[in-house]
XYZ file of C-alpha atoms in Angstrom:
451
model
C -19.015 6.227 -18.048
C -18.383 8.703 -15.168
C -18.965 7.430 -11.619
C -22.334 8.194 -10.136
C -22.740 10.794 -7.431
C -23.469 8.820 -4.278
C -25.377 11.773 -2.814
C -28.011 11.593 -5.550
C -30.716 8.994 -5.879
C -33.363 8.349 -8.505
C -35.670 5.520 -9.493
C -33.320 4.650 -12.351
C -30.463 3.899 -9.935
C -31.949 0.518 -9.044
C -31.265 -0.737 -12.559
C -27.585 0.244 -12.537
C -25.116 -1.952 -10.666
C -21.449 -1.351 -11.371
C -18.395 -2.496 -9.427
C -15.899 0.231 -8.623
C -12.169 -0.361 -9.064
C -10.148 1.622 -6.544
C -6.470 2.551 -6.735
C -5.668 0.095 -3.912
C -3.745 -3.112 -4.634
C -4.552 -6.058 -2.345
C -1.929 -8.645 -1.422
C -3.328 -12.144 -0.884
C -1.667 -15.498 -0.051
C -0.969 -17.703 -3.050
C 0.345 -21.047 -1.800
C 3.491 -22.313 -0.134
C 6.750 -20.733 -1.250
C 8.934 -23.838 -1.424
C 11.233 -23.002 -4.356
C 14.762 -22.371 -3.087
C 15.440 -19.967 -5.950
C 12.325 -17.933 -5.145
C 13.117 -17.937 -1.429
C 16.410 -16.193 -2.208
C 14.922 -13.866 -4.828
C 14.223 -10.367 -3.490
C 11.870 -9.788 -6.436
C 9.416 -12.376 -5.083
C 6.944 -10.885 -2.595
C 6.076 -13.145 0.321
C 4.165 -13.652 3.522
C 6.347 -14.981 6.343
C 9.581 -16.835 5.653
C 13.073 -15.369 5.865
C 13.954 -12.075 4.143
C 15.686 -11.989 0.764
C 17.887 -8.909 0.665
C 18.938 -6.832 -2.309
C 22.535 -6.401 -1.215
C 25.366 -8.400 0.252
C 26.459 -8.189 3.012
C 23.026 -8.176 4.547
C 21.626 -5.376 6.742
C 22.388 -5.551 10.485
C 20.491 -8.294 12.276
C 19.446 -5.738 14.910
C 16.900 -4.465 12.385
C 14.626 -7.357 13.304
C 14.822 -6.898 17.083
C 11.750 -5.786 19.007
C 12.423 -2.449 20.682
C 10.712 -3.666 23.848
C 11.934 -7.211 24.534
C 15.061 -7.018 22.315
C 14.349 -10.459 20.862
C 14.307 -11.247 17.127
C 10.916 -10.787 15.490
C 9.391 -12.762 12.645
C 9.166 -11.304 9.156
C 5.467 -10.962 8.344
C 5.634 -9.541 4.791
C 8.212 -8.670 2.155
C 6.989 -6.595 -0.792
C 8.825 -6.058 -4.081
C 7.823 -2.478 -4.914
C 10.249 -0.582 -7.197
C 9.211 2.846 -8.404
C 8.865 3.041 -12.152
C 10.751 6.313 -12.508
C 13.551 5.442 -10.063
C 16.889 3.875 -10.909
C 16.857 1.935 -7.634
C 15.555 -1.562 -7.046
C 13.309 -1.443 -3.996
C 11.781 -3.845 -1.475
C 9.793 -3.290 1.719
C 10.173 -5.490 4.818
C 7.928 -5.597 7.913
C 8.677 -7.465 11.151
C 6.251 -7.915 14.064
C 6.720 -9.233 17.588
C 4.327 -12.014 18.600
C 5.027 -11.863 22.341
C 1.942 -10.892 24.306
C 3.826 -8.569 26.651
C 4.948 -6.429 23.696
C 1.518 -5.835 22.231
C 0.256 -2.243 22.338
C 3.844 -1.024 22.715
C 5.708 1.170 20.244
C 8.509 -0.675 18.466
C 6.879 -4.112 18.337
C 6.241 -3.624 14.598
C 9.105 -2.309 12.441
C 9.325 -1.588 8.712
C 12.350 -1.065 6.451
C 12.930 -0.323 2.803
C 15.972 -1.636 1.004
C 17.348 0.158 -2.060
C 19.965 -0.870 -4.587
C 21.151 1.262 -7.510
C 20.502 -0.497 -10.814
C 23.073 0.881 -13.241
C 21.707 -0.835 -16.349
C 18.176 0.310 -15.659
C 19.441 3.839 -14.955
C 20.880 3.971 -18.500
C 17.594 2.715 -19.967
C 15.676 5.213 -17.850
C 17.730 8.083 -19.263
C 17.027 6.842 -22.806
C 13.348 6.596 -21.991
C 13.251 10.158 -20.655
C 15.131 11.439 -23.710
C 12.571 9.760 -26.011
C 9.704 11.241 -24.034
C 11.186 14.720 -24.359
C 11.678 14.171 -28.078
C 8.121 12.907 -28.541
C 6.654 15.690 -26.412
C 8.355 18.479 -28.372
C 5.975 18.408 -31.393
C 3.022 18.278 -28.994
C 4.296 21.306 -27.130
C 4.738 23.169 -30.401
C 1.145 22.360 -31.362
C -0.065 23.595 -27.977
C 1.912 26.790 -28.366
C 0.368 27.439 -31.770
C -3.101 26.734 -30.361
C -2.520 29.128 -27.457
C -1.464 31.880 -29.847
C -4.831 31.572 -31.540
C -6.717 31.121 -28.252
C -5.655 33.646 -25.594
C -8.102 32.114 -23.081
C -6.469 28.670 -23.014
C -6.459 27.215 -19.480
C -3.564 24.868 -20.157
C -0.921 27.540 -20.042
C 1.313 25.438 -22.237
C 2.790 23.384 -19.413
C 2.861 19.618 -19.508
C 1.331 17.924 -16.506
C 3.773 16.941 -13.804
C 4.710 13.256 -13.654
C 3.200 11.180 -10.897
C 5.919 10.695 -8.257
C 4.145 7.588 -7.034
C 3.776 5.906 -10.416
C 3.961 2.136 -9.986
C 3.919 -0.462 -12.692
C 1.889 -3.628 -12.935
C 4.412 -5.749 -11.048
C 4.176 -4.125 -7.611
C 4.096 -7.637 -6.189
C 6.131 -10.138 -8.171
C 4.067 -13.100 -9.318
C 5.702 -16.413 -8.380
C 5.870 -17.717 -11.899
C 6.839 -14.464 -13.572
C 10.474 -14.498 -12.446
C 10.579 -10.721 -12.755
C 14.197 -9.714 -12.230
C 15.177 -6.516 -10.481
C 16.828 -5.223 -13.645
C 13.576 -5.154 -15.619
C 11.366 -2.783 -13.723
C 7.617 -2.353 -14.069
C 6.631 -0.083 -16.901
C 9.861 -0.903 -18.764
C 9.434 0.215 -22.339
C 12.985 1.193 -23.190
C 12.951 -0.727 -26.444
C 9.249 -0.668 -27.262
C 9.898 1.392 -30.382
C 12.347 -1.145 -31.752
C 15.424 0.988 -31.042
C 18.807 -0.638 -30.662
C 21.350 -0.119 -27.908
C 24.400 2.036 -28.469
C 26.470 -0.960 -29.476
C 24.103 -1.550 -32.410
C 22.721 -4.852 -31.147
C 19.108 -5.448 -30.340
C 18.357 -4.946 -26.659
C 15.906 -7.832 -26.402
C 18.607 -10.434 -26.197
C 20.634 -8.219 -23.863
C 17.707 -7.839 -21.484
C 17.157 -11.578 -21.465
C 20.806 -12.197 -20.654
C 20.840 -9.597 -17.890
C 17.670 -11.112 -16.414
C 19.267 -14.532 -16.281
C 22.426 -13.104 -14.739
C 20.445 -11.333 -12.039
C 18.297 -14.350 -11.173
C 21.452 -16.479 -11.004
C 23.126 -13.948 -8.725
C 20.118 -13.817 -6.412
C 19.793 -17.581 -6.352
C 23.458 -17.952 -5.445
C 23.146 -15.660 -2.434
C 22.599 -17.322 0.916
C 21.917 -16.465 4.554
C 23.530 -19.611 5.894
C 26.626 -17.825 7.194
C 24.751 -14.991 8.918
C 22.523 -14.569 11.959
C 19.546 -14.201 9.651
C 19.646 -17.947 8.919
C 18.677 -18.803 12.506
C 16.057 -16.084 12.863
C 12.554 -17.190 13.908
C 10.180 -17.352 10.970
C 6.760 -18.393 9.793
C 6.364 -20.744 6.839
C 6.793 -18.762 3.636
C 3.844 -18.136 1.318
C 3.740 -16.511 -2.081
C 1.892 -13.202 -2.146
C 0.060 -12.208 -5.296
C -1.833 -9.012 -6.001
C -5.269 -8.024 -7.205
C -7.130 -4.780 -7.728
C -9.700 -3.862 -5.108
C -13.309 -3.972 -6.270
C -16.049 -2.273 -4.264
C -19.683 -2.976 -5.177
C -22.047 0.010 -5.356
C -24.291 0.934 -2.490
C -27.939 -0.005 -2.779
C -29.817 3.279 -2.617
C -32.962 3.637 -0.590
C -35.798 5.743 -2.041
C -36.330 7.262 1.412
C -34.076 10.040 2.658
C -33.395 9.892 6.398
C -32.181 13.030 8.123
C -29.516 12.259 10.711
C -26.652 14.053 12.356
C -23.490 12.175 11.479
C -19.801 12.754 11.261
C -18.348 12.298 7.804
C -14.837 11.522 6.749
C -13.350 12.716 3.486
C -10.165 11.210 2.040
C -9.791 14.044 -0.441
C -10.652 11.882 -3.457
C -13.605 11.671 -5.789
C -15.074 8.977 -7.975
C -13.524 5.568 -8.454
C -10.234 6.499 -6.753
C -11.988 7.157 -3.469
C -10.606 4.651 -1.011
C -13.261 4.767 1.681
C -15.507 7.799 1.374
C -17.713 7.420 4.439
C -21.422 7.941 4.066
C -23.767 9.066 6.811
C -23.521 7.041 10.006
C -26.013 6.210 12.689
C -26.041 8.781 15.447
C -25.223 6.271 18.187
C -22.639 6.287 20.949
C -22.713 2.476 21.120
C -21.365 1.876 17.608
C -17.843 2.556 16.413
C -18.777 3.500 12.892
C -15.154 3.616 11.729
C -14.780 -0.002 12.814
C -18.049 -0.954 11.130
C -16.848 0.678 7.928
C -13.533 -1.200 8.205
C -15.309 -4.560 8.506
C -17.589 -3.743 5.599
C -14.726 -2.710 3.336
C -12.530 -5.686 4.233
C -15.488 -8.018 3.764
C -15.447 -7.399 0.021
C -12.175 -9.379 -0.118
C -11.682 -11.140 3.207
C -8.469 -12.847 2.077
C -6.502 -9.609 1.837
C -3.371 -9.471 3.988
C -2.030 -6.126 2.855
C -3.427 -2.997 1.235
C -0.929 -1.109 -0.926
C -1.440 2.432 -2.206
C 1.731 4.523 -2.220
C 0.756 8.124 -1.603
C -2.834 7.071 -0.911
C -5.135 7.017 2.096
C -5.129 4.353 4.844
C -8.265 2.539 5.922
C -8.563 3.181 9.687
C -9.446 0.296 11.960
C -11.271 2.085 14.755
C -11.973 5.449 16.387
C -8.901 5.868 18.549
C -5.888 8.126 19.003
C -4.359 7.060 15.706
C -7.595 7.840 13.890
C -7.760 11.286 15.487
C -4.130 11.886 14.509
C -4.573 10.977 10.850
C -8.129 12.284 10.474
C -8.281 15.258 12.868
C -11.693 16.560 13.760
C -12.333 20.012 12.294
C -13.244 22.852 14.638
C -16.932 23.285 15.359
C -18.637 26.041 13.347
C -19.522 29.262 15.150
C -23.181 29.215 16.166
C -25.207 32.432 16.090
C -26.433 33.806 19.371
C -30.053 33.978 18.172
C -32.234 31.422 16.458
C -29.800 28.612 17.201
C -32.590 26.040 17.251
C -33.500 26.743 13.650
C -29.951 26.545 12.261
C -29.079 23.605 10.043
C -25.436 22.742 10.621
C -23.842 20.461 7.997
C -21.950 17.475 9.407
C -18.251 18.033 9.951
C -15.906 16.250 7.572
C -12.676 14.649 8.645
C -9.933 14.773 6.025
C -6.829 12.594 5.911
C -3.933 14.740 7.115
C -0.520 13.041 7.433
C 1.200 16.227 8.688
C 1.574 14.673 12.146
C 3.768 11.885 10.721
C 7.467 12.551 11.509
C 9.617 13.621 8.577
C 12.332 11.415 7.140
C 15.383 11.835 9.414
C 17.786 11.481 6.464
C 16.456 14.040 3.960
C 13.808 15.868 6.047
C 11.276 14.993 3.364
C 7.627 14.210 4.018
C 6.503 10.684 4.648
C 3.477 9.349 2.787
C 1.258 6.351 3.353
C 2.512 3.269 1.517
C 0.682 0.197 2.817
C -1.058 -1.391 5.791
C -1.203 -4.904 7.213
C -4.657 -6.419 7.603
C -6.104 -8.710 10.334
C -6.237 -11.707 8.000
C -2.439 -11.725 8.055
C -2.602 -12.777 11.713
C -5.015 -15.519 10.733
C -2.657 -16.776 8.008
C 0.360 -16.781 10.345
C -1.494 -18.153 13.366
C 0.189 -21.566 13.294
C 3.951 -21.796 12.783
C 3.718 -25.505 12.042
C 1.548 -25.165 8.944
C 2.101 -23.532 5.583
C -1.308 -21.912 5.271
C -4.943 -22.218 6.321
C -5.859 -25.537 7.931
C -8.336 -26.410 5.204
C -9.712 -24.922 1.991
C -12.390 -22.306 2.657
C -15.077 -20.688 0.597
C -15.212 -16.915 0.258
C -18.175 -16.810 2.620
C -16.344 -18.889 5.261
C -13.299 -16.618 5.079
C -15.453 -13.531 5.367
C -17.242 -14.842 8.468
C -13.952 -15.960 10.004
C -12.380 -12.522 9.578
C -15.465 -10.782 10.971
C -15.503 -13.122 13.986
C -11.810 -12.488 14.607
C -12.270 -8.721 14.386
C -15.123 -8.867 16.904
C -13.175 -11.128 19.266
C -15.526 -14.065 18.717
C -13.144 -16.384 16.877
C -12.237 -19.738 18.436
C -9.200 -20.122 16.153
C -5.831 -20.359 17.853
C -3.970 -17.182 16.981
C -0.494 -15.810 17.458
C 0.220 -13.318 20.183
C -0.067 -10.443 17.704
C -3.003 -8.276 18.671
C -3.118 -5.404 16.225
C -6.060 -4.381 14.070
C -3.955 -2.792 11.356
C -0.358 -1.581 10.937
C 0.173 1.445 8.674
C 3.568 2.043 7.058
C 4.599 5.567 6.057
C 7.695 5.921 3.875
C 9.862 8.765 2.606
C 8.182 10.646 -0.223
C 11.551 11.188 -1.921
C 12.605 7.550 -1.435
C 15.967 9.023 -0.448
C 19.187 7.069 -0.754
C 21.930 9.422 0.374
C 24.218 10.185 3.279
C 25.639 13.626 4.107
C 24.503 14.932 0.746
C 26.136 12.137 -1.269
C 24.149 9.533 -3.203
C 24.571 5.916 -2.135
C 24.537 2.823 -4.294
C 22.673 0.905 -1.587
C 20.861 1.856 1.582
C 18.716 0.421 4.348
C 16.154 2.766 5.890
C 13.707 2.263 8.747
C 10.329 3.829 8.103
C 7.513 4.986 10.378
C 4.768 2.631 11.542
C 1.466 3.502 13.204
C -0.463 0.658 14.792
C -4.127 0.497 15.720
C -4.427 -2.219 18.322
C -7.308 -4.673 18.623
C -7.626 -4.134 22.349
């Protein structure tokens, strides 16, 4: 069933209530991460704790230093996020400074991506691409024949381009899944029952390689490096869920109002936060109100992940104006200005102001953002999670109170509303034109502060 047009209303709409699934993946806490094997496994996403790196030796310890106070920062999230069509294992790391004097300063939140070339998966990826080409050939021939008989075909005979941001189902590794870095999301190299070149079935080979990788990760340690003594929060598992947004309740009465609209360039169920008409009031930050409303649907979310998607802005500030620039005002006629009906201006997400990747000069795209509930989860270094079990309604009220500055809960010194991470569109892993087996890249972070 196609999504309803939110601009239309009829009496029949009251009888239709459908949740909308967006393209955003939400990361939520999922209990204490106390398994030593999982703590050292880079394929296990986490909140807090110490980082688990893909390579040895580890990246320079200076990566975790605040650019303002030069002291080590705590890891707030680590996300296992390999790209399905890439031969590199991939993880994202974000550190944040909790010192009050560093809040609202650039460099107090830093994000890195770690890449490691996976030779075995690269071979399987080549086989997969070869099979796809082989399977697509008959289809292309059929299309060509159809086009010969139909000169007005709109397809043009070209296959649709692959999605460069295609992610599999395991964007965050589930604690119990033990997903190894060698078996990437979307892996279907042997789904047709084909054997490897050596003539043996690949199923047993994959199982063996998985065990070897998990063993190798589990045997790695930070004890002999500076990372072992880094400050840290108690580690929590992070699991993922799809974002569900309930439909708006339509009013039978149309109210004319002058309001600024924001367009994220998407339609239908993939729209991340299409903003409806707002009250024409100078006393209400309608972007902030929309943020609270959207987060309230799942108050436990600590991270929103949508590679190549659209961020959810926290408030109307400089960052908002940078990412969603206000369009120029329309030219008004000299006469009859009072009778002109001017449609509300639409703000569209425009990441062109984000600096390019300094390594490949490629564009950076939005990847994820940290949410206020993450501060709530990490508020007490001496506990491994919330002080007591809470209902969904209690969590929702707690997050709303914290956002409005009315919470009595002891918090860390972190004072941001949301931290947006923008990463290289090409996911580059090269130096001076040569491909690297491993690399460690700092990415760009924009912070909207809760001040």
